[in-house]
CSV table of C-alpha atoms in Angstrom, one decimal:
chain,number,residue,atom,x,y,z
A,191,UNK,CA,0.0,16.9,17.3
A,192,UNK,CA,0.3,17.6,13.8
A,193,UNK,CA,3.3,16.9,11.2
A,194,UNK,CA,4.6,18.9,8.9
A,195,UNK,CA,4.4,19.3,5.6
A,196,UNK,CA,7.8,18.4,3.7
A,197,UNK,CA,7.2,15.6,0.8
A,198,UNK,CA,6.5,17.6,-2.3
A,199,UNK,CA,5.3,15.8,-5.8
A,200,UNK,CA,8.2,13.9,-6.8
A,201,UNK,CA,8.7,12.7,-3.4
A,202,UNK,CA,4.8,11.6,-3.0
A,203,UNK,CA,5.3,10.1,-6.5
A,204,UNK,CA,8.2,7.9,-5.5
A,205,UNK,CA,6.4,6.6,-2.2
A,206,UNK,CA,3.7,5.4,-4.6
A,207,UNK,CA,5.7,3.8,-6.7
A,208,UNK,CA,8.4,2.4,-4.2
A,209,UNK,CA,5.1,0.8,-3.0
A,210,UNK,CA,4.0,-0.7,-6.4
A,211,UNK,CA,6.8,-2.3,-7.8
A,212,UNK,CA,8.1,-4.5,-5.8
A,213,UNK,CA,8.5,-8.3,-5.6
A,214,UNK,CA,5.1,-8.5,-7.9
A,215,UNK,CA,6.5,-7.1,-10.9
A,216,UNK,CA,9.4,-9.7,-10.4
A,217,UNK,CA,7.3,-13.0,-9.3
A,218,UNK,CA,3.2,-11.9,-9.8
A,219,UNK,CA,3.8,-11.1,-13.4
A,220,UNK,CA,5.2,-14.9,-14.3
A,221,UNK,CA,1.7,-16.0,-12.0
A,222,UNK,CA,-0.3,-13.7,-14.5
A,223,UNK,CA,1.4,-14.8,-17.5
A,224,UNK,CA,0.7,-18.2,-16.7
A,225,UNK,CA,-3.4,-17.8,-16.5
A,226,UNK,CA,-3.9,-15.3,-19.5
A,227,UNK,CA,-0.8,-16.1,-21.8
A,228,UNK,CA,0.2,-13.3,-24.0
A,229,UNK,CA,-3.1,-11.5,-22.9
A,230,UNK,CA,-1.9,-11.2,-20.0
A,231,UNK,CA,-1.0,-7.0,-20.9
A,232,UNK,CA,-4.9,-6.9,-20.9
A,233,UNK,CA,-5.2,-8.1,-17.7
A,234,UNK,CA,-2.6,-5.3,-16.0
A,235,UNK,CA,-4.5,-2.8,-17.9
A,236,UNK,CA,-7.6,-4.4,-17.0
A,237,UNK,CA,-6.1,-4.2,-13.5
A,238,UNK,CA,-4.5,-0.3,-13.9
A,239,UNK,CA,-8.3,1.0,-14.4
A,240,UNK,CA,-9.7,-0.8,-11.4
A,241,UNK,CA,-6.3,1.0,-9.7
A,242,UNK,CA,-7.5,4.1,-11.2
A,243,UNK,CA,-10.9,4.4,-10.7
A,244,UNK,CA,-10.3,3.9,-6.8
A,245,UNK,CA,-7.0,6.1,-6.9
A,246,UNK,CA,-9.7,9.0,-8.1
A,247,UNK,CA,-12.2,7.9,-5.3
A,248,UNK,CA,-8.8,8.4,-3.1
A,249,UNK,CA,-7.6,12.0,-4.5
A,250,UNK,CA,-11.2,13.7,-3.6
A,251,UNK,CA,-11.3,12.0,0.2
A,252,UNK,CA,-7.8,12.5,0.3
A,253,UNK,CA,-8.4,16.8,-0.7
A,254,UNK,CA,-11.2,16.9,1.9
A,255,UNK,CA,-9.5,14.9,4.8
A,256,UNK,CA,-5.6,15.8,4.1
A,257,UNK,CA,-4.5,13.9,7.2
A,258,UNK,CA,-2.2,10.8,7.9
A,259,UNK,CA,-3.8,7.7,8.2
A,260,UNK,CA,-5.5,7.7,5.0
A,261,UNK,CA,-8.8,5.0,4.9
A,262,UNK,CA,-8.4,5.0,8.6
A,263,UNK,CA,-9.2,8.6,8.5
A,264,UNK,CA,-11.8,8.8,5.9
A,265,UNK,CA,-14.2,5.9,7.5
A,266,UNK,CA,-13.8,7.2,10.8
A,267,UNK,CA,-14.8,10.8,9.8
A,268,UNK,CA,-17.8,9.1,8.1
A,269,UNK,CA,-18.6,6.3,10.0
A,270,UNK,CA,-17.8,6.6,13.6
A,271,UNK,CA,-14.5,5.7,15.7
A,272,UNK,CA,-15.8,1.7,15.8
A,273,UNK,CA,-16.1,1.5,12.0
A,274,UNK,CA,-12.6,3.8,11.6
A,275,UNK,CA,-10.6,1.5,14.4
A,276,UNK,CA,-11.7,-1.6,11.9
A,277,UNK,CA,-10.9,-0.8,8.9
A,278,UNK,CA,-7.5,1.5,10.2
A,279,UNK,CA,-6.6,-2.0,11.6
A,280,UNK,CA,-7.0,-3.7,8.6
A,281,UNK,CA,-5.7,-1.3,6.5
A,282,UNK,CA,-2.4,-1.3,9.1
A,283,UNK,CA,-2.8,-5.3,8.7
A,284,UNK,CA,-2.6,-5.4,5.2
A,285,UNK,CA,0.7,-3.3,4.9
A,286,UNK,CA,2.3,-5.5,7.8
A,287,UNK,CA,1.2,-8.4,6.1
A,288,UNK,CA,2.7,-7.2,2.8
A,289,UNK,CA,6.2,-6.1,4.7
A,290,UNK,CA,6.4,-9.7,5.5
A,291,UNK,CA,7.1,-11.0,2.2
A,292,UNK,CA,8.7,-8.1,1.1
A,293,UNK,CA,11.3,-7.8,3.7
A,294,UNK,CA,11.8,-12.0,3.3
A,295,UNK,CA,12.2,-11.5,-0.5
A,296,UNK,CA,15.0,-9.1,0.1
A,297,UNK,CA,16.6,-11.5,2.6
A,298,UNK,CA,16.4,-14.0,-0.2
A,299,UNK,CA,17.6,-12.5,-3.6
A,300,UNK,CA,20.5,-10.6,-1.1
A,301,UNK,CA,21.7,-14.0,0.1
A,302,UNK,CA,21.6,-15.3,-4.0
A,303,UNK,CA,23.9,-12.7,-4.2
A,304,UNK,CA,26.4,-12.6,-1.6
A,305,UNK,CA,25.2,-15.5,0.7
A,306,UNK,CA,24.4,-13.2,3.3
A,307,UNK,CA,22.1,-14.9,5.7
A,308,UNK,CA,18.6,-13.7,4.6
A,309,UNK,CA,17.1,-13.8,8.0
A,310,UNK,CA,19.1,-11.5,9.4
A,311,UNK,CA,19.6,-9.2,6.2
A,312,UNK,CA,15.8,-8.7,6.2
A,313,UNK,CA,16.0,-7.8,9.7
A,314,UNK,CA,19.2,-5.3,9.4
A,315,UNK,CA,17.0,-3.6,6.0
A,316,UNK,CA,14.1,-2.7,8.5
A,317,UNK,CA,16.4,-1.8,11.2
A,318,UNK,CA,17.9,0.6,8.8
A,319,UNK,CA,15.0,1.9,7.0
A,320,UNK,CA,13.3,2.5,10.6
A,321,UNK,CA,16.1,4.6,11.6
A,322,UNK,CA,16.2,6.5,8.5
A,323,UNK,CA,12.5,7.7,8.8
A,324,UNK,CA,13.3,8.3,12.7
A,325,UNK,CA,15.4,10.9,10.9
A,326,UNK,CA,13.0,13.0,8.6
A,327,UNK,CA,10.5,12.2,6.4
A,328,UNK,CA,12.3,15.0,3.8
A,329,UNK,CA,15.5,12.8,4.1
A,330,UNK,CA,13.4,9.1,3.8
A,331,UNK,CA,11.9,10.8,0.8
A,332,UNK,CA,15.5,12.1,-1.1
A,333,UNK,CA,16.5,8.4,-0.6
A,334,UNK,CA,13.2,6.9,-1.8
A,335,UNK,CA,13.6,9.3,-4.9
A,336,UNK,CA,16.9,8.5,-5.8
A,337,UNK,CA,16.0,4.4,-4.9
A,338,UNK,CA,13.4,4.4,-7.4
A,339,UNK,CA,15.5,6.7,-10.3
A,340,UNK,CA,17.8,3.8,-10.2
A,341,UNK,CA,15.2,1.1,-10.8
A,342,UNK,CA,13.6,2.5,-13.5
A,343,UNK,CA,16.5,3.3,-15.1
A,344,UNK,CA,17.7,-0.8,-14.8
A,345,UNK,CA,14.3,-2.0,-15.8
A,346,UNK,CA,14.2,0.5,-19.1
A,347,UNK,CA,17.4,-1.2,-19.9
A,348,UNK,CA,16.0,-4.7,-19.6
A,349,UNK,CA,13.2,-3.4,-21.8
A,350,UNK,CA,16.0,-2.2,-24.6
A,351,UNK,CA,18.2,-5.1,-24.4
A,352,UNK,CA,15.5,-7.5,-24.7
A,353,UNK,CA,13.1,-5.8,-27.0
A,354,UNK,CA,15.7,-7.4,-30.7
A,355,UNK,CA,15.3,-10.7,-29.0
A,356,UNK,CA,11.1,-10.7,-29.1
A,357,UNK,CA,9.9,-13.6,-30.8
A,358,UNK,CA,6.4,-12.8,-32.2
A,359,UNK,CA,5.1,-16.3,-33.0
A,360,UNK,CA,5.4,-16.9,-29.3
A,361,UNK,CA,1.8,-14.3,-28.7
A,362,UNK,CA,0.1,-16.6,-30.6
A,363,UNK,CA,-2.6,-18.4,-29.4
A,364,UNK,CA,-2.6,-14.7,-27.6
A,365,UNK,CA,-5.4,-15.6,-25.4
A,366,UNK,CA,-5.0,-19.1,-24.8
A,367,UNK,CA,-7.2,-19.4,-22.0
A,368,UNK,CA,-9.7,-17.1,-22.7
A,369,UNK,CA,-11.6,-14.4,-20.8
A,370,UNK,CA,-11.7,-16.5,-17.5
A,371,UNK,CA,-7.9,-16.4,-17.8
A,372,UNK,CA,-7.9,-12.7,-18.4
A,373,UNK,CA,-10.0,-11.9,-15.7
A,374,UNK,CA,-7.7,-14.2,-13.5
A,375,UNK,CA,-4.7,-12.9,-14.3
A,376,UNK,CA,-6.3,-9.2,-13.7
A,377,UNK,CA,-6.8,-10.2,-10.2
A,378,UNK,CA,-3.1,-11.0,-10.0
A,379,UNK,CA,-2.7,-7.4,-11.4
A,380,UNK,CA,-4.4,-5.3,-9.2
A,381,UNK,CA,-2.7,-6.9,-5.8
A,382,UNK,CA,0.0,-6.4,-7.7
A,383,UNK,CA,0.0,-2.8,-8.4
A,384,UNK,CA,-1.5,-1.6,-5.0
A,385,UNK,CA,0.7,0.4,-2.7
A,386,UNK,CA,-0.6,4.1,-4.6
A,387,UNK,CA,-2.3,4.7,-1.6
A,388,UNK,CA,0.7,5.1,0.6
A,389,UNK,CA,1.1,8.2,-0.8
A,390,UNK,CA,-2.7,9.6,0.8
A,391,UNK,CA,-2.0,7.7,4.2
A,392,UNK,CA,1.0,10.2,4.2
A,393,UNK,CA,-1.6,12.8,3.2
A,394,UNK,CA,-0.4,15.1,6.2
A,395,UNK,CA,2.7,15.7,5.2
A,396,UNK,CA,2.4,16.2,1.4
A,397,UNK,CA,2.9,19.9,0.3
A,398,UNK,CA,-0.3,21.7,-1.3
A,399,UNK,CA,-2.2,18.0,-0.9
A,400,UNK,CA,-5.3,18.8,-3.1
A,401,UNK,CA,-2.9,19.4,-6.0
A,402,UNK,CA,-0.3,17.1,-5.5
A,403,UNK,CA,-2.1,13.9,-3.6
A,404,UNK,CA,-4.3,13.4,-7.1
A,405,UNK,CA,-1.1,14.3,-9.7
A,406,UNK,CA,1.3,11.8,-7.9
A,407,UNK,CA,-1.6,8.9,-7.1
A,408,UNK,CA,-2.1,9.4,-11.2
A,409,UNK,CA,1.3,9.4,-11.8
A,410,UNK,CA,2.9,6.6,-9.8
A,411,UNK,CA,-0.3,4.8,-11.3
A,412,UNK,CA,0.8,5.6,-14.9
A,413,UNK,CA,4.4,4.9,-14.5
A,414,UNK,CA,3.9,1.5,-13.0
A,415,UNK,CA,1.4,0.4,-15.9
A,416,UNK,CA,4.3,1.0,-18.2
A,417,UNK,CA,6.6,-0.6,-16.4
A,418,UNK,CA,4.7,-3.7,-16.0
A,419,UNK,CA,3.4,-3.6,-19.5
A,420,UNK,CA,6.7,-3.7,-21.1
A,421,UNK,CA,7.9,-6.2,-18.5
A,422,UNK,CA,5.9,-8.4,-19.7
A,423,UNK,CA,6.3,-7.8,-23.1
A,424,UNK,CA,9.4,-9.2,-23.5
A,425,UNK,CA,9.2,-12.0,-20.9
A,426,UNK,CA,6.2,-13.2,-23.0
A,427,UNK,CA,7.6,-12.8,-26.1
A,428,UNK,CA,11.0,-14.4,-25.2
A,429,UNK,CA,9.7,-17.3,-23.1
A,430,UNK,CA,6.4,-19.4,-23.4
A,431,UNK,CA,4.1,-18.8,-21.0
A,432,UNK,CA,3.8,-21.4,-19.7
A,433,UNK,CA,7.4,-22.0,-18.9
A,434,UNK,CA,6.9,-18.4,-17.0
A,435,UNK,CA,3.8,-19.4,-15.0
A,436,UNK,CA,5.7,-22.7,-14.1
A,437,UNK,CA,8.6,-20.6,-13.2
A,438,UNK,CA,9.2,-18.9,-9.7
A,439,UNK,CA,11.6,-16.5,-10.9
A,440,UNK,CA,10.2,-15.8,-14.4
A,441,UNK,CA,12.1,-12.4,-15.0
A,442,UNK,CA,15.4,-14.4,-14.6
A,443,UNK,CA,14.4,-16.8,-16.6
A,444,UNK,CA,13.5,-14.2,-19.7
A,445,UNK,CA,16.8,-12.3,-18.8
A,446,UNK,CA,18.7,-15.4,-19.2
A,447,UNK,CA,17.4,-15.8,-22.9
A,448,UNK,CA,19.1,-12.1,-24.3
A,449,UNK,CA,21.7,-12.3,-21.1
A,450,UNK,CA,22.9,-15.5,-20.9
A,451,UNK,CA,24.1,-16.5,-17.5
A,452,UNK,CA,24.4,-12.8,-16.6
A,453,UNK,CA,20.4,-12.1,-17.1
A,454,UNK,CA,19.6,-14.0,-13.6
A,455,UNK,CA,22.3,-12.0,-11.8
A,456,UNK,CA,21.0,-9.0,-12.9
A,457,UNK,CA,17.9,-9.1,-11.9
A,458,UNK,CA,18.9,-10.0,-8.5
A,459,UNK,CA,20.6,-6.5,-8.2
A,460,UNK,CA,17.7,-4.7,-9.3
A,461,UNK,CA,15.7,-6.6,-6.9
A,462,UNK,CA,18.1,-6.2,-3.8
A,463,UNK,CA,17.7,-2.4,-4.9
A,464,UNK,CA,14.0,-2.5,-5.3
A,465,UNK,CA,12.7,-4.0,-2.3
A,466,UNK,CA,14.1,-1.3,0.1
A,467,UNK,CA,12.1,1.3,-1.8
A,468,UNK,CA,9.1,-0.8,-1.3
A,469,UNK,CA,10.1,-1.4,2.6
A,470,UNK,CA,10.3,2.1,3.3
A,471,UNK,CA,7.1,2.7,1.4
A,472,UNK,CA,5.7,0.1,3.9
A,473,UNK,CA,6.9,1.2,7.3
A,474,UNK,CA,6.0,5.3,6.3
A,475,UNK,CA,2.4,4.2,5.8
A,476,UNK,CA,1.9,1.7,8.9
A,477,UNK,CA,4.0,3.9,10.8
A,478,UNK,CA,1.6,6.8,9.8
A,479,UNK,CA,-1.8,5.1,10.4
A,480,UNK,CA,-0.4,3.9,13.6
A,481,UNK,CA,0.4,7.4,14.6
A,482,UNK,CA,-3.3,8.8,13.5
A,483,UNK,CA,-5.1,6.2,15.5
A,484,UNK,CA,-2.6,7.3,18.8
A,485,UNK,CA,-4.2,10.8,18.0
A,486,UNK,CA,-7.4,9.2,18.5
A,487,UNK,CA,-6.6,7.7,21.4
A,488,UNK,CA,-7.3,4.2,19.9
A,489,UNK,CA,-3.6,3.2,20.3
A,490,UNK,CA,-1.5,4.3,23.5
A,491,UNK,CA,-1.2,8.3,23.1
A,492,UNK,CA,2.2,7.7,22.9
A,493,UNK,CA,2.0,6.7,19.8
A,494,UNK,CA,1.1,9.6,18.7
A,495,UNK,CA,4.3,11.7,20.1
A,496,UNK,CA,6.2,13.6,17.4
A,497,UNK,CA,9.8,14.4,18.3
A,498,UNK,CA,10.7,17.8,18.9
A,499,UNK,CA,13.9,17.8,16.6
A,500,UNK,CA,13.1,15.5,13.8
A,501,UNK,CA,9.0,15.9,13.7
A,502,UNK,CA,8.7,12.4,13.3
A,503,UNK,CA,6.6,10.3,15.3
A,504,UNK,CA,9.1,7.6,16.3
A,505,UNK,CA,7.2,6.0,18.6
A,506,UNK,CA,4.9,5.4,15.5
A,507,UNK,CA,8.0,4.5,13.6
A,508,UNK,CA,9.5,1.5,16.4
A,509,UNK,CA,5.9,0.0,16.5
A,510,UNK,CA,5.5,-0.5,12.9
A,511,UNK,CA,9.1,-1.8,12.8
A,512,UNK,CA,9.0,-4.0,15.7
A,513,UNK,CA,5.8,-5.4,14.4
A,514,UNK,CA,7.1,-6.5,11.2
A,515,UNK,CA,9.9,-7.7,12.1
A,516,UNK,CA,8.3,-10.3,13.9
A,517,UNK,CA,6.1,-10.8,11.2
A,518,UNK,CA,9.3,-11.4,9.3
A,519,UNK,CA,10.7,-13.9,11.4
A,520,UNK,CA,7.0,-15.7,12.3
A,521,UNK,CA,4.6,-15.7,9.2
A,522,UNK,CA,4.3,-17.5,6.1
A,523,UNK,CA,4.5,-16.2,3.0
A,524,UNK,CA,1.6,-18.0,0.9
A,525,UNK,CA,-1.2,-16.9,4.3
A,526,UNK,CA,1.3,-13.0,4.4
A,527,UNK,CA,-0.6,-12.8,0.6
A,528,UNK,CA,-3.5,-14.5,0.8
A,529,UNK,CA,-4.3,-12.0,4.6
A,530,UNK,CA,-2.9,-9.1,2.6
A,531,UNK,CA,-5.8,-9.1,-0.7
A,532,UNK,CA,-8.3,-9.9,2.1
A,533,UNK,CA,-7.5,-7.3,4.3
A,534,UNK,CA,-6.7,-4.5,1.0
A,535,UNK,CA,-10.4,-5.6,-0.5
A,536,UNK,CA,-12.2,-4.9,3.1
A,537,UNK,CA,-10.0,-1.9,3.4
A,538,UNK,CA,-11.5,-0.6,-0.1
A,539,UNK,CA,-15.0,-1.6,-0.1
A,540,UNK,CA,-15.2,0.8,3.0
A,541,UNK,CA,-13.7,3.3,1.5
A,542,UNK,CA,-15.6,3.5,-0.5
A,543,UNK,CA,-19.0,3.6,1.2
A,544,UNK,CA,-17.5,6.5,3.5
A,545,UNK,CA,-17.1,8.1,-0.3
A,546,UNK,CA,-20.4,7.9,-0.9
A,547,UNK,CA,-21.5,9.1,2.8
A,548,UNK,CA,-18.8,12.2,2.1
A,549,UNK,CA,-20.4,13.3,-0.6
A,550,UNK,CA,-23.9,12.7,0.7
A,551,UNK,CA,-23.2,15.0,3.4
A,552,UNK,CA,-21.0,17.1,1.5
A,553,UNK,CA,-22.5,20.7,-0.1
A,554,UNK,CA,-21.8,22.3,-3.8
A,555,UNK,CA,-19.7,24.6,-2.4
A,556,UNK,CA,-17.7,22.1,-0.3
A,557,UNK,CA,-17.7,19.5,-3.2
A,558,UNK,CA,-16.3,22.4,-5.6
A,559,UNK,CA,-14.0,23.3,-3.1
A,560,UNK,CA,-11.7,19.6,-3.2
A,561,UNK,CA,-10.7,17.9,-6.1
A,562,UNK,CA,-13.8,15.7,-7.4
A,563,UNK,CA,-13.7,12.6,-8.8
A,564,UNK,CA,-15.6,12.4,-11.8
A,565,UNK,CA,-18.4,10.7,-13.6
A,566,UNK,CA,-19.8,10.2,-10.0
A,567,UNK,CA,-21.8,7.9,-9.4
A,568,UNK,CA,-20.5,5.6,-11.9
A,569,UNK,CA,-16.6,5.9,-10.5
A,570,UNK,CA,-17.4,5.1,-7.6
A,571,UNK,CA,-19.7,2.5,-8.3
A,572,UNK,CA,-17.9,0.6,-10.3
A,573,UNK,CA,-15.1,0.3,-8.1
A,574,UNK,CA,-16.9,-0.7,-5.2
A,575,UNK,CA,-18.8,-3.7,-7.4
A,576,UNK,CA,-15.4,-4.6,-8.9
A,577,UNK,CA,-13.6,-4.8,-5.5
A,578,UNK,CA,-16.5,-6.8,-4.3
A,579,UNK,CA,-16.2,-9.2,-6.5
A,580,UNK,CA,-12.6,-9.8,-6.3
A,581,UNK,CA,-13.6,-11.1,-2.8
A,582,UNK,CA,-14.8,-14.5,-4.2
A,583,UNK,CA,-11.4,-15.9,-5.4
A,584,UNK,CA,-9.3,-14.9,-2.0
A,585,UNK,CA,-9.8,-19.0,-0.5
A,586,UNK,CA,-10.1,-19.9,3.0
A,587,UNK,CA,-6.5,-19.1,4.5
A,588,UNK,CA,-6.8,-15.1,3.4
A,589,UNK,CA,-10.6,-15.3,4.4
A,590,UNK,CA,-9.8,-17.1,7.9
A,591,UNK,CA,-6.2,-14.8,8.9
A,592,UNK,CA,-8.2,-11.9,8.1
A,593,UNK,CA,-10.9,-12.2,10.2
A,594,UNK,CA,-9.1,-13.2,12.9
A,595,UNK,CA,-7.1,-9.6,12.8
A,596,UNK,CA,-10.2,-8.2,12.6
A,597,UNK,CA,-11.6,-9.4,15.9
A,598,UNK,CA,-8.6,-8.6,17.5
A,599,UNK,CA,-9.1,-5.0,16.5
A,600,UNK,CA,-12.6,-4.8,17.8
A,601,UNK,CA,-11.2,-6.0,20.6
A,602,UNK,CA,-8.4,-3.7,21.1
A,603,UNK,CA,-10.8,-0.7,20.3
A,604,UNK,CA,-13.1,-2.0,23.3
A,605,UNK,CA,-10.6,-1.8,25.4
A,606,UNK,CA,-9.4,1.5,24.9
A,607,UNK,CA,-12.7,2.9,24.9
A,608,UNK,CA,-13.2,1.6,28.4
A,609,UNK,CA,-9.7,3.1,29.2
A,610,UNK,CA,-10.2,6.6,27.8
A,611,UNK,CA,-14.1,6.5,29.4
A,612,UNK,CA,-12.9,6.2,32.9
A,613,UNK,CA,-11.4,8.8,33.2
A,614,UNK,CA,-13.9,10.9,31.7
A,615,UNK,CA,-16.3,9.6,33.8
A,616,UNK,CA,-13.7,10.3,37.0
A,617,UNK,CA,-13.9,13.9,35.9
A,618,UNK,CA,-17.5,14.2,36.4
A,619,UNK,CA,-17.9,12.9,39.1
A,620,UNK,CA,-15.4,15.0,40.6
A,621,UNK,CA,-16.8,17.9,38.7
A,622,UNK,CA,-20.3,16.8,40.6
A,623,UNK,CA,-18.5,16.4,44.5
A,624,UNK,CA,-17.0,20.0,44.2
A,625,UNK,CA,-19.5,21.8,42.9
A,626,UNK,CA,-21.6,20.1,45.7
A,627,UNK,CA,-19.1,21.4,48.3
């Protein structure tokens, strides 16, 4: 049960950045702004490194293990099917978690727009973006191209309409709460810009993966920094601050400044063509993970069942999309974030121990052989620390969610294992009474 191989680099590259920008540039970044001020553009870079050093960790597991599931994969080839079950359930947590607020968010800023119940519209979205990866993945990734030409296209313009309105006196105090603020606000960065790594949990069907898995995680990385950066350039320097950290739709609010009344409605349509991008990110990776624990036998086999005519695994597909939608309809948003950094940090930090075990077991020759992240063991190292660290500020309600997905993935692996045993042990025994015979 394999898939094939159709999503070449500018396909891979779109998935990651579908994934990345998404209702964080449009409500995280007035968050940010609000704990470092003006600083705030060190914080997303401070954030982009952290993303990179772990996105190079990523390219060389990703070279040596080019299947679908991504971290699932990697900690289970290092660290045993128990270990892999855990953190592939987190890591599939995390993402349904996410698709939560970003499904609602589209559901929101569609109904601003056309009073559309938002319900409902988030609903119709996944329904649509489920049956469109049912489909292909080749034809989910033309759309996810052209979704994402668009909305870099709209947000460049922002940048040049906005950038003769900058008022420079408003950087200054640039740093107004100091280091503790930038290091706050770089928090708010980095689960901000997460979502690269959809493109290696689609790893199996990415075209020449040891070239292209590294170029687009790199690139979708890159183009996203920019983005951000200039983003909140001009929100920053056409609004205070504070007036964006106070604000919940601090984009609008700068828009409104250079747009007038128009600004606000604007920003609405780039949203409401936005968030579909990130969706489908969304269900492509749960759906995939889903499908690579199937193969394992640690979800119904069925899972794992690729259609003959579209070669997509759509039983993978209807689970993913079945589960958010009643995530949709049933969780809050403020526990949906706090669940989601939980869930990402525990997701990483095993990573990136099954890195270190890789290459521990790995030889020269096979190290030579896959793409190889450099300045080891420093890379590595420093994004494990840092992603540890990030731990402390997730609060009780991300810690509390989270662990309770956990246990109910140790116990869904228990149960399995006891299902796929049985039978095993059925065999032998009639192995044992025939040969006795």
């Amino acid at each position: 049960m394999n898939l094939n191989r159709n999503l070449g680099f500018k396909e891979a590259t779109a998935l990651g950045i579908g994934a990345m920008v998404g209702a964080g540039i449009f409500v995280l970044s007035g968050v940010a702004a609000g704990k470092a001020g003006p600083a705030v553009i060190i914080s997303f870079i401070l954030a982009a490194i952290l993303e990179i050093l772990l996105g190079l960790c990523y390219a060389e597991l990703a070279s040596k293990y080019p299947k679908a599931g991504g971290s699932y994969e990697y900690v289970r080839e290092t660290m045993g099917p128990l270990i892999g079950t855990l953190i592939g359930w987190a890591y599939w947590g995390a993402w349904l978690a996410a698709s939560s607020f970003v499904s609602k968010g589209f559901g929101s800023y569609l109904n601003l727009l056309t009073g559309a119940p938002p319900t409902l519209s988030a609903i119709i979205l996944l329904l649509i973006l489920g049956i469109i990866n049912v489909l292909g993945v080749k034809f989910s990734g033309v759309i996810q191209v052209a979704i994402v030409i668009v909305e870099i296209a709209l947000l460049l313009s922002f940048f040049a309409l906005g950038w003769s309105h900058v008022d420079s006196t408003l950087y200054t105090p640039f740093a107004p709460n100091g280091i503790k603020g930038i290091l706050s606000a770089a928090l708010v960065g980095f689960l901000s810009m997460v979502g690269w790594d959809g493109i290696v949990a689609a790893g199996e069907e990415i075209k020449d993966p040891k070239r292209t898995i590294p170029l687009a995680i790199f690139s979708s990385i890159g183009i996203v920094l920019l983005l951000y950066l200039g983003m909140l350039y001009i929100s920053t320097g056409v609004v205070s601050w504070k007036e964006l950290g106070a604000s919940p739709v601090p984009v609008a609010l700068s828009s409104k400044q250079f747009l007038g009344d128009f600004g606000p409605a604007l920003v609405n349509i780039v949203i409401v063509i936005t968030l579909p991008a990130t969706a489908n990110a969304f269900i492509l990776s749960i759906s995939r993970t889903a499908f690579a624990m199937g193969r394992n036998r640690l979800l119904p086999e069925k899972v794992a069942f690729i259609h003959p005519r579209f070669q997509t695994p759509i039983w993978a597909i209807a689970l993913g999309v079945g589960i958010q939608i009643l995530f949709t309809l049933f969780s809050s948003i403020n526990i949906a974030v706090s669940a989601t950094g939980f869930l990402y940090l525990i997701t990483f930090i095993f990573t990136m121990i099954a890195f270190f075990i890789s290459r521990r077991k790995a030889s020269m020759m096979e190290i030579k052989e896959h793409f190889q992240a450099p300045f080891y063991p420093l890379t590595p190292i420093l994004a494990l620390g840092i992603c540890i660290a990030l731990l402390i500020p997730i609060g009780s309600s991300g810690l509390i969610t989270g662990t309770i997905w956990l246990l109910i993935g140790i116990a869904l692996y228990f149960i399995r294992y006891n299902a796929i045993k049985q039978p095993k042990q059925l065999s032998k025994i009639t192995n044992w009474n025939t040969k006795k015979l």
